Coordinates of C-alpha atoms in Angstrom, one line a residue:
Chain V
M1 CA -0.1 -0.3 0.1
T2 CA 1.0 3.2 -0.8
A3 CA -1.1 5.1 1.6
A4 CA 0.1 5.9 5.1
I5 CA -3.1 4.9 6.8
E6 CA -5.7 2.8 5.4
I7 CA -9.0 2.0 7.4
G8 CA -11.7 -0.1 6.4
G9 CA -15.0 -1.2 7.9
L10 CA -14.3 0.5 11.3
A11 CA -16.6 -0.6 13.9
K12 CA -16.4 0.5 17.5
S13 CA -19.2 0.8 20.1
F14 CA -18.8 0.7 23.7
T15 CA -21.0 -1.3 26.4
L16 CA -21.1 -0.2 29.7
H17 CA -21.6 -3.0 32.1
N18 CA -22.0 -1.0 35.1
Q19 CA -24.7 1.1 33.8
G20 CA -27.5 -1.3 32.8
G21 CA -25.2 -2.8 29.7
V22 CA -26.2 0.3 27.6
R23 CA -24.9 -0.1 24.4
L24 CA -23.4 2.7 22.2
P25 CA -22.3 2.2 18.7
V26 CA -20.0 5.1 17.9
L27 CA -18.5 3.7 14.4
A28 CA -19.9 1.0 12.2
G29 CA -17.9 0.7 8.9
F30 CA -16.0 3.5 9.0
D31 CA -13.5 4.3 6.1
L32 CA -10.5 6.3 5.3
V33 CA -7.3 6.6 3.5
V34 CA -4.7 8.9 4.1
E35 CA -1.8 9.7 1.7
P36 CA 1.6 10.9 2.9
G37 CA 1.6 14.8 3.0
E38 CA -2.1 15.0 3.4
C39 CA -4.0 16.9 6.7
V40 CA -7.4 15.1 6.9
A41 CA -9.8 16.9 9.0
L42 CA -12.4 14.9 10.6
H43 CA -15.7 16.6 10.9
G44 CA -19.1 16.7 13.0
P45 CA -20.8 17.9 16.2
S46 CA -19.5 16.5 19.2
G47 CA -19.8 12.6 20.3
I48 CA -19.9 11.9 16.8
G49 CA -17.0 9.7 17.3
K50 CA -14.0 11.8 15.9
S51 CA -11.6 11.0 18.8
T52 CA -12.7 7.7 18.6
V53 CA -11.3 7.1 15.1
L54 CA -8.0 8.7 16.4
R55 CA -7.9 6.4 19.4
C56 CA -8.5 3.4 17.5
I57 CA -5.6 4.3 15.2
Y58 CA -3.7 4.8 18.3
A59 CA -4.9 1.6 19.1
N60 CA -5.8 2.5 22.8
Y61 CA -9.3 1.8 21.6
R62 CA -10.0 -1.5 20.8
A63 CA -11.7 -2.1 17.5
D64 CA -14.6 -4.1 17.1
R65 CA -14.4 -5.2 13.9
G66 CA -12.3 -3.8 10.8
R67 CA -8.6 -3.0 10.0
I68 CA -6.2 -0.4 10.8
L69 CA -3.6 -0.4 8.8
V70 CA -0.5 1.9 9.3
R71 CA 2.5 1.9 7.1
H72 CA 5.1 0.9 9.6
R73 CA 9.0 0.5 8.7
D74 CA 9.0 -1.1 5.3
G75 CA 5.6 -2.8 6.0
T76 CA 2.3 -2.7 7.6
V77 CA 0.7 -3.2 10.6
D78 CA -3.1 -3.8 11.5
M79 CA -3.1 -1.7 14.7
A80 CA -6.5 -3.6 15.2
A81 CA -5.2 -7.0 15.3
T82 CA -1.6 -7.0 16.0
H83 CA 0.1 -7.5 19.4
P84 CA 1.1 -5.2 22.4
R85 CA 4.5 -5.0 21.7
R86 CA 4.3 -4.3 18.0
I87 CA 1.8 -1.0 18.8
L88 CA 4.4 0.0 21.1
A89 CA 7.3 0.0 18.5
V90 CA 4.6 1.7 15.9
R91 CA 4.2 4.7 18.4
R92 CA 7.8 4.9 19.6
E93 CA 8.6 5.2 15.5
T94 CA 5.7 6.0 13.3
V95 CA 2.4 7.4 15.4
G96 CA 2.5 10.6 17.2
H97 CA -0.7 11.4 19.2
V98 CA -1.8 14.9 20.5
S99 CA -4.1 14.0 23.1
Q100 CA -6.0 16.8 24.7
F101 CA -4.7 16.6 27.9
L102 CA -1.1 16.4 29.0
R103 CA -0.2 13.3 30.9
A104 CA 3.3 12.8 32.7
V105 CA 5.0 11.8 35.5
P106 CA 4.7 14.0 38.5
R107 CA 8.3 15.7 38.9
V108 CA 9.4 15.2 35.5
A109 CA 10.9 18.5 33.8
A110 CA 9.2 19.5 30.6
E111 CA 12.2 19.1 28.8
D112 CA 12.6 15.5 30.1
V113 CA 8.9 14.8 29.0
V114 CA 9.8 16.1 25.6
A115 CA 12.8 14.3 25.2
E116 CA 12.0 11.3 26.2
T117 CA 10.1 11.0 22.8
L118 CA 13.5 11.1 21.1
R119 CA 15.5 9.0 23.8
G120 CA 12.8 6.3 23.2
R121 CA 13.4 6.2 19.7
G122 CA 17.2 5.4 20.6
A123 CA 18.9 9.4 20.5
D124 CA 21.8 10.6 22.4
P125 CA 20.1 12.1 25.4
E126 CA 22.1 15.0 25.4
A127 CA 21.1 15.8 21.8
A128 CA 17.6 14.9 22.6
T129 CA 17.4 17.6 25.4
K130 CA 18.6 20.2 22.9
A131 CA 15.9 19.1 20.4
A132 CA 13.3 19.6 23.3
R133 CA 14.6 22.7 24.7
R134 CA 14.7 24.1 20.7
M135 CA 11.2 23.0 20.5
L136 CA 9.8 24.4 23.6
R137 CA 11.3 27.7 22.8
R138 CA 9.5 27.6 19.4
L139 CA 6.3 26.9 21.5
N140 CA 7.0 30.0 23.3
I141 CA 7.8 28.0 26.5
P142 CA 10.5 30.1 28.6
A143 CA 13.4 28.5 29.2
A144 CA 13.0 29.4 32.5
L145 CA 10.0 26.8 32.6
H146 CA 12.0 24.1 31.0
R147 CA 13.6 22.3 34.1
L148 CA 10.3 22.5 35.8
A149 CA 7.2 19.9 35.9
P150 CA 4.5 21.2 33.5
A151 CA 2.0 19.9 36.4
T152 CA 2.5 23.6 37.7
F153 CA 2.1 24.9 34.1
S154 CA -1.3 26.7 32.8
G155 CA -3.3 24.5 30.8
G156 CA -2.2 26.4 27.3
E157 CA 1.5 25.5 28.5
Q158 CA 0.8 22.2 29.1
Q159 CA -1.0 21.5 25.9
R160 CA 2.1 23.4 24.1
V161 CA 4.4 21.0 26.2
N162 CA 2.1 18.0 25.0
L163 CA 2.6 19.5 21.2
A164 CA 6.3 19.9 21.7
R165 CA 6.8 16.2 22.8
V166 CA 5.1 14.9 19.6
F167 CA 6.3 17.6 17.1
V168 CA 10.1 16.9 18.4
A169 CA 10.4 14.0 16.4
D170 CA 9.6 13.4 12.8
Y171 CA 6.6 11.0 12.9
P172 CA 5.2 9.9 9.8
V173 CA 1.8 9.6 11.2
L174 CA 0.4 12.2 13.1
L175 CA -3.2 12.2 15.2
L176 CA -4.1 15.8 16.3
D177 CA -7.0 16.0 19.0
E178 CA -8.0 19.6 18.7
P179 CA -4.2 20.5 19.0
T180 CA -5.0 24.1 19.2
A181 CA -7.9 24.4 21.5
S182 CA -6.8 26.3 24.4
L183 CA -3.6 28.6 22.5
D184 CA -3.8 31.5 21.7
R185 CA -3.4 33.5 18.2
E186 CA 0.6 33.6 18.7
N187 CA 1.0 30.1 19.5
R188 CA -1.9 28.9 17.2
D189 CA 0.3 29.9 14.3
V190 CA 3.0 28.4 15.5
V191 CA 1.2 24.9 15.5
F192 CA 0.0 25.8 11.7
E193 CA 3.4 26.2 10.9
L194 CA 4.8 23.0 12.6
I195 CA 1.4 20.8 10.8
R196 CA 2.7 22.5 7.3
E197 CA 6.2 21.8 7.7
A198 CA 5.1 18.1 8.9
A199 CA 3.0 17.8 5.7
G200 CA 5.7 18.7 3.9
R201 CA 8.0 16.2 4.7
G202 CA 5.4 13.8 3.6
A203 CA 3.8 13.0 7.1
A204 CA 0.3 11.8 7.2
I205 CA -1.9 14.0 8.9
V206 CA -5.3 13.7 10.5
G207 CA -7.1 15.9 13.0
I208 CA -9.7 17.3 14.5
F209 CA -10.1 20.9 14.6
H210 CA -13.3 22.4 15.7
D211 CA -12.4 25.7 14.7
A212 CA -13.2 26.4 11.1
E213 CA -10.3 28.9 10.4
V214 CA -7.9 26.6 12.1
R215 CA -9.0 23.5 10.0
D216 CA -9.2 25.9 6.5
A217 CA -5.5 27.0 7.8
V218 CA -4.0 23.3 8.2
A219 CA -6.8 20.8 6.1
T220 CA -5.9 19.7 2.7
R221 CA -9.1 17.5 3.0
T222 CA -12.2 17.2 5.2
V223 CA -14.2 13.9 6.0
P224 CA -17.4 14.4 7.7
L225 CA -18.4 11.5 10.2
T226 CA -22.0 10.6 10.5
A227 CA -24.1 8.9 13.2
A228 CA -23.3 5.2 13.3
R229 CA -26.5 2.9 12.9
E230 CA -26.5 -0.4 14.2
A231 CA -26.0 -2.8 11.0
A232 CA -28.2 -5.2 11.0
Chain C
M1 CA 30.2 -3.4 37.7
A2 CA 31.9 -3.1 33.7
V3 CA 30.7 -6.5 33.2
L4 CA 27.3 -5.8 35.2
Q5 CA 26.9 -2.3 32.7
C6 CA 27.6 -5.0 29.6
N7 CA 24.9 -7.2 30.5
A8 CA 22.3 -4.6 30.7
L9 CA 23.2 -2.9 27.6
Q10 CA 22.9 -6.4 25.8
L11 CA 19.5 -7.0 27.3
R12 CA 18.1 -3.7 26.1
Y13 CA 19.5 -4.8 22.5
T14 CA 17.6 -8.2 22.9
G15 CA 14.6 -5.9 24.3
M16 CA 14.2 -4.4 21.3
M17 CA 14.7 -7.4 19.2
P18 CA 11.1 -8.4 17.8
E19 CA 11.7 -12.2 17.6
A20 CA 13.4 -12.3 21.6
P21 CA 12.0 -14.8 22.9
P22 CA 9.5 -14.1 26.6
L23 CA 11.6 -14.1 29.6
L24 CA 9.0 -15.4 31.8
S25 CA 6.0 -17.6 30.9
A26 CA 3.2 -18.6 33.2
R27 CA 1.2 -21.3 31.9
G28 CA -2.3 -22.3 34.0
V29 CA -1.1 -21.2 37.2
T30 CA -3.2 -22.1 40.0
K31 CA -2.8 -21.9 43.5
Y32 CA -5.2 -23.5 46.3
Y33 CA -4.6 -22.7 49.9
E34 CA -5.9 -25.3 51.8
G35 CA -9.3 -26.1 49.3
I36 CA -9.6 -22.1 49.0
P37 CA -8.5 -20.7 45.5
G38 CA -5.9 -18.1 45.6
C39 CA -5.6 -17.9 41.8
R40 CA -6.7 -19.9 39.4
N41 CA -5.5 -20.7 35.7
V42 CA -3.4 -17.4 35.0
S43 CA -1.4 -17.3 31.9
F44 CA 1.0 -14.7 30.8
E45 CA 4.1 -14.1 29.3
V46 CA 6.6 -11.2 30.0
W47 CA 9.2 -10.2 27.5
P48 CA 12.8 -8.7 27.9
G49 CA 12.5 -4.7 28.9
E50 CA 8.9 -4.8 29.3
V51 CA 6.9 -3.8 33.0
L52 CA 4.0 -5.8 33.4
G53 CA 1.5 -4.4 35.7
I54 CA -0.8 -6.5 38.0
V55 CA -3.9 -4.8 39.3
G56 CA -7.1 -5.7 41.2
E57 CA -8.6 -5.2 44.6
S58 CA -7.0 -6.6 47.7
G59 CA -8.0 -10.5 48.0
S60 CA -8.0 -10.7 44.0
G61 CA -4.9 -12.8 43.9
K62 CA -2.4 -10.7 42.5
T63 CA 0.3 -11.3 45.4
T64 CA 0.0 -14.9 44.9
V65 CA 0.3 -14.7 41.2
L66 CA 3.6 -12.9 42.0
N67 CA 4.9 -15.4 44.5
C68 CA 4.1 -18.3 42.3
I69 CA 6.2 -16.8 39.3
S70 CA 9.2 -15.7 41.4
A71 CA 9.5 -19.3 42.8
R72 CA 8.3 -18.0 46.3
L73 CA 5.1 -19.9 46.5
E74 CA 5.1 -23.6 44.2
P75 CA 1.5 -23.6 42.4
T76 CA -0.7 -26.6 43.0
S77 CA -0.7 -26.7 39.1
G78 CA 0.6 -25.0 36.1
T79 CA 3.9 -24.1 35.0
V80 CA 6.5 -21.2 35.2
E81 CA 9.2 -21.3 32.7
Y82 CA 12.0 -18.7 32.7
A83 CA 14.8 -18.1 29.9
T84 CA 17.8 -18.8 31.5
R85 CA 21.0 -16.9 30.2
H86 CA 22.6 -20.7 29.5
D87 CA 20.3 -23.6 28.9
G88 CA 17.1 -21.8 27.7
P89 CA 13.8 -21.9 29.3
A90 CA 13.6 -24.0 32.2
D91 CA 10.7 -24.9 34.9
I92 CA 11.6 -22.9 37.7
Y93 CA 10.1 -25.4 40.1
R94 CA 12.2 -28.5 38.4
M95 CA 15.5 -27.2 38.4
S96 CA 17.6 -28.0 41.0
E97 CA 17.6 -26.1 44.7
P98 CA 21.0 -24.7 43.8
A99 CA 20.3 -23.5 40.3
R100 CA 16.9 -21.6 41.5
R101 CA 18.7 -20.1 44.4
L102 CA 21.1 -18.6 42.4
L103 CA 18.6 -17.1 39.9
M104 CA 17.1 -15.8 43.1
R105 CA 20.3 -14.4 44.0
T106 CA 21.4 -12.8 40.5
D107 CA 18.9 -12.7 37.7
W108 CA 15.7 -11.9 39.9
G109 CA 15.0 -9.1 42.4
F110 CA 12.2 -8.8 44.5
V111 CA 11.1 -5.6 45.9
H112 CA 8.5 -6.0 48.9
Q113 CA 6.0 -3.7 50.1
N114 CA 7.3 -3.2 53.4
P115 CA 11.4 -2.7 52.8
R116 CA 11.8 -4.7 56.6
E117 CA 11.4 -7.7 54.8
G118 CA 13.8 -7.2 51.9
L119 CA 16.6 -5.4 53.7
R120 CA 18.5 -6.8 57.0
M121 CA 18.2 -4.4 59.3
G122 CA 21.0 -5.4 61.7
V123 CA 23.5 -4.2 59.1
S124 CA 24.6 -1.0 57.1
A125 CA 23.1 0.5 54.1
G126 CA 26.5 -0.1 52.1
A127 CA 26.5 -3.9 53.9
N128 CA 22.7 -4.2 52.6
I129 CA 23.7 -3.5 49.2
G130 CA 27.1 -5.4 49.4
E131 CA 25.9 -8.4 50.5
R132 CA 23.9 -9.2 47.4
L133 CA 27.2 -8.9 45.3
M134 CA 29.4 -11.1 47.5
A135 CA 26.9 -13.8 47.1
V136 CA 27.6 -13.8 43.3
G137 CA 31.2 -14.1 44.1
A138 CA 32.5 -10.4 44.9
R139 CA 35.3 -10.3 47.0
H140 CA 37.3 -7.4 46.6
Y141 CA 36.2 -4.7 49.6
G142 CA 37.1 -1.7 47.3
N143 CA 35.3 -2.8 44.3
I144 CA 32.1 -3.7 46.3
R145 CA 32.1 -0.4 48.6
Q146 CA 32.3 1.4 45.1
A147 CA 29.0 -0.7 44.1
A148 CA 27.6 0.2 46.8
T149 CA 28.2 3.9 46.8
D150 CA 27.2 4.1 43.2
W151 CA 23.9 2.6 44.0
L152 CA 23.3 4.9 46.7
D153 CA 23.8 7.6 44.1
K154 CA 21.4 6.2 41.4
V155 CA 18.5 5.7 44.2
E156 CA 19.0 9.6 44.7
M157 CA 20.5 8.7 48.5
D158 CA 22.9 10.7 50.4
T159 CA 26.1 8.4 50.0
G160 CA 27.4 10.0 53.2
R161 CA 24.8 7.7 55.1
M162 CA 26.2 4.2 53.8
D163 CA 27.5 3.2 57.4
D164 CA 24.0 3.9 59.2
L165 CA 21.7 1.0 59.8
P166 CA 18.4 0.9 58.0
F167 CA 16.3 1.8 60.9
T168 CA 17.8 5.2 60.8
F169 CA 16.1 5.8 57.4
S170 CA 12.8 6.9 56.5
G171 CA 10.2 4.4 54.8
G172 CA 11.0 6.4 51.3
M173 CA 14.8 6.1 52.1
Q174 CA 14.5 2.1 53.2
Q175 CA 12.2 1.5 49.9
R176 CA 14.9 3.2 48.0
L177 CA 17.8 1.2 49.8
Q178 CA 16.0 -2.1 48.9
I179 CA 15.7 -1.3 45.4
A180 CA 19.4 -0.6 45.3
R181 CA 19.9 -4.1 47.1
N182 CA 18.0 -5.6 44.5
L183 CA 19.6 -4.1 41.2
V184 CA 23.2 -4.4 42.3
T185 CA 23.6 -7.5 40.6
A186 CA 22.1 -6.2 37.0
P187 CA 19.0 -8.7 37.6
R188 CA 17.0 -9.3 34.2
I189 CA 13.6 -9.4 36.1
V190 CA 12.5 -7.7 39.1
F191 CA 9.2 -8.4 41.0
M192 CA 7.6 -5.8 42.8
D193 CA 5.1 -6.0 45.6
E194 CA 2.9 -2.5 46.2
P195 CA 6.2 -1.0 45.7
T196 CA 5.1 2.6 46.7
G197 CA 2.4 1.0 48.8
G198 CA 3.2 2.5 52.2
L199 CA 4.6 5.7 51.4
D200 CA 3.6 9.6 51.6
V201 CA 2.6 10.4 48.1
S202 CA 5.1 13.4 47.7
V203 CA 7.8 10.1 48.2
Q204 CA 5.9 8.2 46.2
A205 CA 6.0 10.3 42.8
R206 CA 9.9 10.7 43.3
L207 CA 10.0 6.7 43.4
L208 CA 7.7 6.4 40.7
D209 CA 9.9 8.6 38.6
L210 CA 12.9 6.9 39.9
L211 CA 11.8 3.1 39.4
R212 CA 10.7 4.7 35.7
G213 CA 14.1 5.6 34.6
L214 CA 15.7 2.8 35.8
V215 CA 13.7 0.3 34.4
S216 CA 14.3 2.0 31.2
D217 CA 17.8 2.7 31.4
L218 CA 18.6 -0.5 32.7
G219 CA 16.3 -2.6 30.1
L220 CA 14.8 -4.3 33.1
A221 CA 11.7 -6.3 32.8
A222 CA 9.3 -5.8 35.9
V223 CA 6.3 -7.3 37.1
I224 CA 4.7 -5.0 39.6
V225 CA 1.4 -5.7 41.7
T226 CA -0.4 -2.6 42.7
H227 CA -3.6 -1.7 43.4
D228 CA -3.1 1.7 42.1
L229 CA -4.4 2.6 38.5
A230 CA -2.2 5.7 38.6
V231 CA 0.7 4.0 39.6
A232 CA -0.2 1.1 36.8
R233 CA -0.4 3.8 34.3
L234 CA 2.7 5.3 34.6
L235 CA 4.9 2.4 35.0
S236 CA 3.6 -0.5 33.5
H237 CA 3.6 -1.7 29.3
R238 CA 0.7 -4.1 29.8
L239 CA -2.0 -4.8 32.3
L240 CA -3.5 -8.2 33.6
V241 CA -6.7 -7.0 35.8
M242 CA -7.5 -9.8 38.3
R243 CA -10.5 -10.3 40.2
R244 CA -11.1 -13.3 42.7
G245 CA -8.1 -15.1 41.7
E246 CA -8.6 -15.0 38.0
V247 CA -7.1 -13.0 35.2
V248 CA -10.2 -10.9 33.4
E249 CA -8.5 -8.6 31.3
S250 CA -5.3 -8.2 30.0
G251 CA -3.8 -5.7 27.1
L252 CA -1.8 -2.4 26.5
T253 CA -1.9 -0.4 29.6
D254 CA -3.6 2.2 28.2
Q255 CA -6.3 0.0 26.2
V256 CA -7.1 -1.3 29.6
L257 CA -7.4 2.1 31.4
D258 CA -9.2 4.1 28.5
D259 CA -11.3 1.3 27.1
P260 CA -11.9 -1.1 29.4
Q261 CA -13.9 -4.4 28.2
H262 CA -15.0 -6.6 31.2
P263 CA -17.4 -5.1 33.7
Y264 CA -15.1 -5.6 36.5
S265 CA -12.4 -3.3 34.9
Q266 CA -14.9 -0.8 34.2
L267 CA -15.8 -0.6 37.6
L268 CA -12.2 -0.1 38.8
V269 CA -11.5 2.6 36.4
S270 CA -14.7 4.2 37.1
S271 CA -14.1 4.1 40.7
V272 CA -10.8 6.2 40.7
I273 CA -10.8 9.6 42.5
H274 CA -9.4 12.4 40.7
P275 CA -7.9 14.9 42.9

């Protein structure tokens, strides 16, 4: 396959066992192909399953049915079917995910949170830290904060650390869940640049951009999501 | 120390090899205590460099499983295989007693929730670390003392406290000493039973950070029993969820915590109080 991502027949529902066994179908037969260099915006009302698509690709959500092929190294990996160690390898090398919230070990400095992405890929620790500082500065996190743990940062600053720890590496696939949600205009423009640069070097990007202005600025294509109906 | 570090690097390398065989395999492990089941039909594998978390409420059988796979409690049925350095996979309950003792002293570490169970309280901090080295044949006093100093430093303890007895240390420091004592022989796998359980939250965060760093820098495999899902999320790659002696769900840590499938896992995840 030449595509970076190829999703076919993806179905995902949630069964809430402790709330009367309610079953919520979210995706029923979702298809998507993303080529390198594309930035695809998933579009639709809140609760329709946009984040679910991203999480199924990242495989922290388990698909009920369907295949989620991701180009990894010289082959493809079906994220819906492969084993945990391979999923971790794909996440380390191929797929970067900017979630809506930063989750980091307490006490760990912002620059170490960001550098860990590169260290996990085998980079020299010193070079990783330098690259981390550069990316943090680019996202307007002042040097005085680099050695501090992000738990004390403002919401916008935390989100920028979250962005830095993904954009510090050249991931071939990027999943962006509202990457600019709590950012001011200046920082939003930095994120636009980062996304365009990533697409420019051939990254395949799937994102959720609530703001139409943001979507127009970065998306090369918009994919609407519609409500899942139970397949008969 | 040079030899020990070399081993750690090799492990890290094998840990990244996709086809490396599992380090430890539990198959159908079942333990009855006088007819009462402690754990039933538990099967899993641990790979080099991988941290496996076992979560569940107290009484769910987590510690029973940990003891069964670390040669501390022979299962009623089922097998536990360990990939030995020289002879390949071997059933840990079928090997000779000296061979098993050697494994427990060198290749394996065991970190108890209560550091007093894992330390010798009557000898100094330095001796607690040095003792394990001597058990594997180290004899040069200067080298042993140097290794003890290095390890106190690695676990962020004041090396000036080397000659103090463990009871003069705080709980968090005792726990760090216990970890140093276990890691000094460059084990390939460490078993931990609620390693942060008895500690203040501030000390806990620091210890978690330390453990995470050590495990990834040394390419260690670890099995960590905890009832704390936040601890499990930060430390482990994969999780087993146990209930009433059985594994009800397993998977990548974020799969289990973000998208739990089993009713009991869903209950566990939804019961966490976020400060």
